[in-house]
C-alpha positions in Angstrom: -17.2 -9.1 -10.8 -14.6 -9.9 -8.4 -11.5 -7.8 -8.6 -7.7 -8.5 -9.1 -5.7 -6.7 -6.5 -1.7 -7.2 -5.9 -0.6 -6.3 -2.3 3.0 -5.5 -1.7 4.9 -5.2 1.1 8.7 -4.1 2.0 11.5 -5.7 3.7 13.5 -4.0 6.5 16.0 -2.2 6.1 17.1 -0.4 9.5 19.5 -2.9 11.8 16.8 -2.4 15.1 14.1 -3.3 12.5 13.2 -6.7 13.4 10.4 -6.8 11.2 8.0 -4.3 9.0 4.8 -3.3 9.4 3.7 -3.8 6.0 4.6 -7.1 5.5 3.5 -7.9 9.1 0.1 -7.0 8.0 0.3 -8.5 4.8 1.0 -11.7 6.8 -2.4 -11.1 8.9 -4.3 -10.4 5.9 -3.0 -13.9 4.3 -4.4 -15.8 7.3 -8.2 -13.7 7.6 -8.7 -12.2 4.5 -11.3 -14.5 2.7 -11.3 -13.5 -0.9 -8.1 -14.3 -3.5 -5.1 -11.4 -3.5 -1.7 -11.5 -4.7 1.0 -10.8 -3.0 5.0 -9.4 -3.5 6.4 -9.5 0.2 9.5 -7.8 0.9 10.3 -6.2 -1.8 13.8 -4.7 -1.6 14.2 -1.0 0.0 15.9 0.2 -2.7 15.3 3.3 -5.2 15.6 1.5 -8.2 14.9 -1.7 -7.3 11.4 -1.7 -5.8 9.8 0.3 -8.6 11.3 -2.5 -11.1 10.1 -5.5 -9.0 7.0 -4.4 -8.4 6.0 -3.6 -12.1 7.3 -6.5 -13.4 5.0 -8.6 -11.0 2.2 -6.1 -11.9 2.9 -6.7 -15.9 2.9 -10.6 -14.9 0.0 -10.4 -13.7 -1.9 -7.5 -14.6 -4.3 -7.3 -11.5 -7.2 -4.3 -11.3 -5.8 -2.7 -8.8 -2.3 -2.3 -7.1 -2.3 -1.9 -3.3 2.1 -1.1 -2.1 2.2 -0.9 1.5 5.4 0.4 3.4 5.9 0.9 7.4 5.4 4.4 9.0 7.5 4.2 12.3 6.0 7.9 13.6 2.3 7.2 12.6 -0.5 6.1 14.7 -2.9 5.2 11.9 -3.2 3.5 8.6 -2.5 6.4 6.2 -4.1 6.4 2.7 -1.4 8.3 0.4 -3.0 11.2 -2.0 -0.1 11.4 -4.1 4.0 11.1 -4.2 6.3 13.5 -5.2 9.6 13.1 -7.3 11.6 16.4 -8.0 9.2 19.2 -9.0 6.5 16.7 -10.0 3.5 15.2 -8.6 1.6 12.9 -9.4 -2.2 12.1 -7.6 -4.0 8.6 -7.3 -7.3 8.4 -9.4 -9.0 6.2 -6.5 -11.1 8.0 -3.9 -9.1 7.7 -0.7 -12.2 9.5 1.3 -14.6 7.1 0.6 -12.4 4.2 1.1 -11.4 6.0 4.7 -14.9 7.1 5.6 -16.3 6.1 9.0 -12.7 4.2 9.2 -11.2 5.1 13.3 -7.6 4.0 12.2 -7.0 5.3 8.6 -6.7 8.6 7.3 -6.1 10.5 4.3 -2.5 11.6 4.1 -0.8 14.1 1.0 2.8 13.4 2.2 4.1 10.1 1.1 7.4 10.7 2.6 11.1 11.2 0.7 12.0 7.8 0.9 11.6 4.6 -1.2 7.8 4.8 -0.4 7.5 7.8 -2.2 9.6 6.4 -5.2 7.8 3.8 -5.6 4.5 5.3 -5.1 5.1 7.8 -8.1 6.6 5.6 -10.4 3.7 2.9 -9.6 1.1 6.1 -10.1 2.8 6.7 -13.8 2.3 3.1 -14.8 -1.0 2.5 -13.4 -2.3 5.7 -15.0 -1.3 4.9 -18.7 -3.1 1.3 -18.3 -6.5 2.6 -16.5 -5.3 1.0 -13.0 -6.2 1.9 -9.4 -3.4 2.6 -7.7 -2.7 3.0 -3.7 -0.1 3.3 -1.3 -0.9 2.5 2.4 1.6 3.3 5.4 1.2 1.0 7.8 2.0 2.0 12.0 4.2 -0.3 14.1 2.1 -3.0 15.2 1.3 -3.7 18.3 -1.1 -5.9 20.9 -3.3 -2.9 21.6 -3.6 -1.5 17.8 -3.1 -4.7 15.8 -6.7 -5.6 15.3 -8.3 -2.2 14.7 -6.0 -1.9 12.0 -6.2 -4.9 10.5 -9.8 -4.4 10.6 -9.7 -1.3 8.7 -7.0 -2.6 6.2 -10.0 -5.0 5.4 -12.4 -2.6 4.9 -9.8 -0.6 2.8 -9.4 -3.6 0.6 -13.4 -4.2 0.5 -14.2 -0.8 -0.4 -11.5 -0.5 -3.7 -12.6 -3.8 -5.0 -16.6 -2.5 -4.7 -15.2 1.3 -6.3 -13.0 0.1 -8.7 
């Protein structure tokens, strides 16, 4: 059975920010990927505004699994987040990251989702997901370049193969 996923990505939000990863990608994947996704592009960088906009879409249209990706300016890789992290809680995705990274040369496994609107919306995404039996990941995508862009898209592919064949 073919799964429902949502992709989201973020706007930027830095003045030398010209563009962001994650929607960059999301752009490549729009053009190659060869099964149906949804998308929310650009969603705000904003504490309480990109949890909101992203759960409402995900109410609206209730996919299988939720995929939020956000831009990682120091990273080299595409980096699977174990779990996000608000005040003294924490909260962990249900999915397998290690199987979806397996054998992957550009993704990793990564248990710090950062302290920045990433994380917020990773661990109020996590709390929603969990009470309706939904897979749930965040993804940090590296600055794109000519030398990396391919690999990565190529394993953001395989990433989005693998949860639709686990979940």
């Amino acid at each position: 059975m073919q799964k429902n996923i949502l992709l989201t990505s973020f706007a930027t939000w830095k003045p030398h920010h010209i563009t962001n990863s994650s929607d960059d990608m999301l752009g490549y994947i729009i053009n190659s990927y060869k099964k149906p996704l949804h998308y929310l592009r650009k969603v705000p960088v904003d504490h309480e505004q990109a949890p909101k906009k992203v759960l409402e879409k995900f109410n609206e249209l209730r996919p299988d699994i939720l995929v939020c990706c956000g831009m990682a300016e120091k990273r080299k890789k595409l980096n699977l987040e174990s779990r996000a992290r608000l005040g003294e809680k924490t909260i962990e995705t249900g999915v397998d990251l290690k199987k979806l990274a397996k054998g992957l040369t550009m993704t990793r496994v990564s248990h710090d989702a950062g302290k920045f609107v990433c994380n917020t919306l990773y661990f109020k995404a996590l709390i929603h997901m969990k009470k309706q039996s939904h897979g749930c990941v965040f993804v940090h995508v590296p600055v794109l370049t000519t030398d990396n862009v391919e690999p990565i898209k190529s394993d953001f592919i395989s990433v989005l193969d693998r949860l639709a064949e686990i979940m």
